[in-house]
C-alpha atoms as one frame of an Amber mdcrd trajectory, in Angstrom:
protein
  -0.119  -0.030   0.251   0.848   3.361  -0.396   0.692   6.277   1.438  -1.875
   7.916  -0.999  -4.170   5.041  -1.004  -4.623   5.694   2.893  -6.272   7.290
   5.432  -3.493   7.991   7.547  -5.013   9.266  11.102  -2.660  10.886  13.182
  -3.322  10.455  17.156  -1.439  12.441  19.326  -1.827  11.675  23.068  -1.895
  14.062  26.275  -1.901  17.729  25.515  -1.399  16.905  21.685   1.320  16.978
  19.715   3.066  20.845  19.270   3.945  21.725  15.790   7.996  20.536  16.223
   6.575  17.185  17.262   7.415  14.201  14.657   3.686  13.332  13.943   2.730
  17.182  13.306   5.925  17.114  11.357   4.390  13.749   9.151   1.088  14.806
   8.982   2.221  18.125   7.076   4.170  15.759   4.569   1.597  13.177   3.614
  -1.367  14.477   1.703  -3.737  11.949   3.128  -3.064  12.682   7.001  -5.211
  14.028   9.206  -5.169  14.876  12.924  -7.888  12.850  15.205  -9.110  16.175
  17.519  -9.740  16.083  21.072 -12.162  17.904  22.849  -9.827  18.286  25.830
  -6.367  17.802  25.820  -4.695  18.283  28.828  -7.944  16.466  31.067  -8.027
  13.584  28.560 -11.977  11.730  29.024 -11.605   8.446  28.156 -14.999   7.764
  26.682 -14.238  11.038  24.503 -11.241   9.990  23.004 -12.173   7.025  22.201
 -15.229   7.932  20.587 -13.260  10.726  18.397 -11.060   8.278  17.344 -14.114
   5.561  16.364 -15.964   8.742  14.575 -12.796   9.309  12.546 -12.228   5.689
  11.617 -15.804   5.626  10.675 -15.982   8.381   8.293 -13.061   7.612   6.511
 -13.450   6.462   2.599  -9.941   4.732   2.234  -8.329   2.098   4.108  -7.296
   3.352   7.613  -3.679   3.337   8.790  -3.218   4.725  12.706  -0.265   6.898
  13.554  -0.698   6.927  17.441   1.915   8.427  19.915   1.523   7.857  24.068
  -2.101   8.186  25.590  -3.199   8.078  21.521  -2.122   4.358  21.381  -4.148
   3.310  24.897  -7.138   5.522  23.144  -7.149   3.953  20.041  -6.846   0.097
  21.404  -9.797   1.253  23.439 -11.756   2.629  20.198 -11.333  -0.968  18.181
 -14.880  -2.604  19.328 -16.317   0.371  17.391 -14.856   0.676  14.578 -16.889
   0.116  11.576 -14.851  -0.511   9.140 -11.709  -2.006   8.807  -8.240  -0.610
   9.693  -5.504  -1.582   7.320  -2.665  -1.339   9.957  -1.541   1.011  13.209
   1.710   2.643  14.153   2.181   2.660  17.729   4.764   4.916  19.403   5.752
   5.251  22.900   2.395   3.010  24.275   2.377   4.558  28.410   1.557   1.767
  30.698  -1.648   3.012  31.490  -2.191   0.305  34.468   0.605   1.913  36.466
  -0.103   3.035  39.572   2.695   5.369  39.722   1.635   7.060  36.417   1.012
  10.587  36.480  -1.158  12.438  35.830  -3.383   9.728  37.733  -6.401  10.463
  35.476  -4.502   8.940  32.672  -5.353   5.256  34.354  -8.342   5.780  33.590
  -7.758   4.274  29.874  -6.178   1.042  30.836  -5.833  -1.402  31.450  -5.216
  -2.441  27.565  -7.206  -4.786  26.235  -4.899  -8.321  25.676  -6.410  -9.603
  22.661  -4.163  -9.731  19.474  -5.382  -6.668  17.201  -7.522  -7.407  13.887
  -4.603  -5.622  12.128  -1.391  -5.984  11.339   0.712  -3.502  13.613   4.132
  -2.091  14.779   4.954  -1.079  18.378   7.807   1.111  18.842   9.158   1.806
  22.565  12.096   2.909  24.142  14.027   1.602  26.956  14.023   4.600  29.374
  10.219   6.240  28.345   8.936   7.948  31.633   5.410   6.767  31.316   6.282
   2.854  30.517   8.730   0.387  31.265  10.068  -1.418  28.491   8.890  -4.543
  29.781   5.312  -3.311  29.682   5.521  -1.894  26.175   6.880  -4.901  24.902
   4.264  -7.299  26.613   1.489  -5.212  25.176   2.770  -5.481  21.628   3.141
  -9.346  22.623  -0.413  -9.478  22.969  -1.518  -7.950  20.582   0.453  -9.789
  18.053   2.388  -6.836  17.083   5.783  -6.368  15.606   8.058  -4.452  18.480
  10.622  -2.650  17.957  13.317  -1.612  20.628  13.922   1.831  19.756  17.234
   1.725  22.363  17.524   4.581  25.234  15.111   7.661  23.290  12.942   8.718
  26.041   9.408   9.293  25.263  10.022   9.452  21.244   8.956  13.154  21.381
  10.255  16.374  20.909  11.714  16.942  24.388  13.689  13.847  23.500  15.160
  14.689  20.356  12.784  13.102  17.755  11.349  16.387  16.189  11.470  15.145
  12.693  12.493  11.134  13.573  13.564  10.386  10.253  13.927   7.027  11.308
  10.806   6.673  12.639   9.415   7.496   9.158  11.514   4.936   7.011  10.268
   2.155  10.061   6.799   3.603   8.668   7.275   3.829   5.229   8.368   0.514
   5.363   5.614  -0.894   7.010   2.873   0.624   5.591   4.506  -0.522   1.780
   3.657  -3.998   3.164   0.148  -3.680   4.312  -1.928  -5.210   1.091  -4.813
  -2.974  -0.295  -6.360  -6.529  -1.723  -6.891  -7.335   2.009  -8.989  -3.932
   2.602 -11.177  -4.187   0.056 -11.535  -7.580   0.459 -12.954  -7.301   3.607
 -15.325  -4.528   3.110 -19.043  -5.340   2.911
């Protein structure tokens, strides 16, 4: 699949993705990318975030590819039962450990725990060994439960602008390789 054949849904995490964040930069470079907007970025309500993602997926006309970061991953995974259209794939970066009682701010825990069923579409999880919002082991365990390809990003912090991942060209190359491996025919044959 090529990027132009998909609706790329950019799903930011807590506080959104500022203009220097890799998600914002990628969104600006991909003609078919659009951001899933949330009513409240700093006081996220799980039901609202999940509904916004489900609506964006269900309004799409092309096969959907999710590009989620941090709390956006948690919301996207929680939204899957509400999807009326098949998702072709998901690229998940820095999923937080929403079951960890030490997670701050504490209201982020309302997005957990993660479902542990295999995802109904191909996916990649990219995680760092020193992410302040999740242990490497928790991210690896979630990826295993979901059947996701797991990518070790080394000691990369939260994989955001603050950790030096503004444009994040390595991530874009990995995403390009992932999306090129998705089969457009599978998406079309799965539609009613």
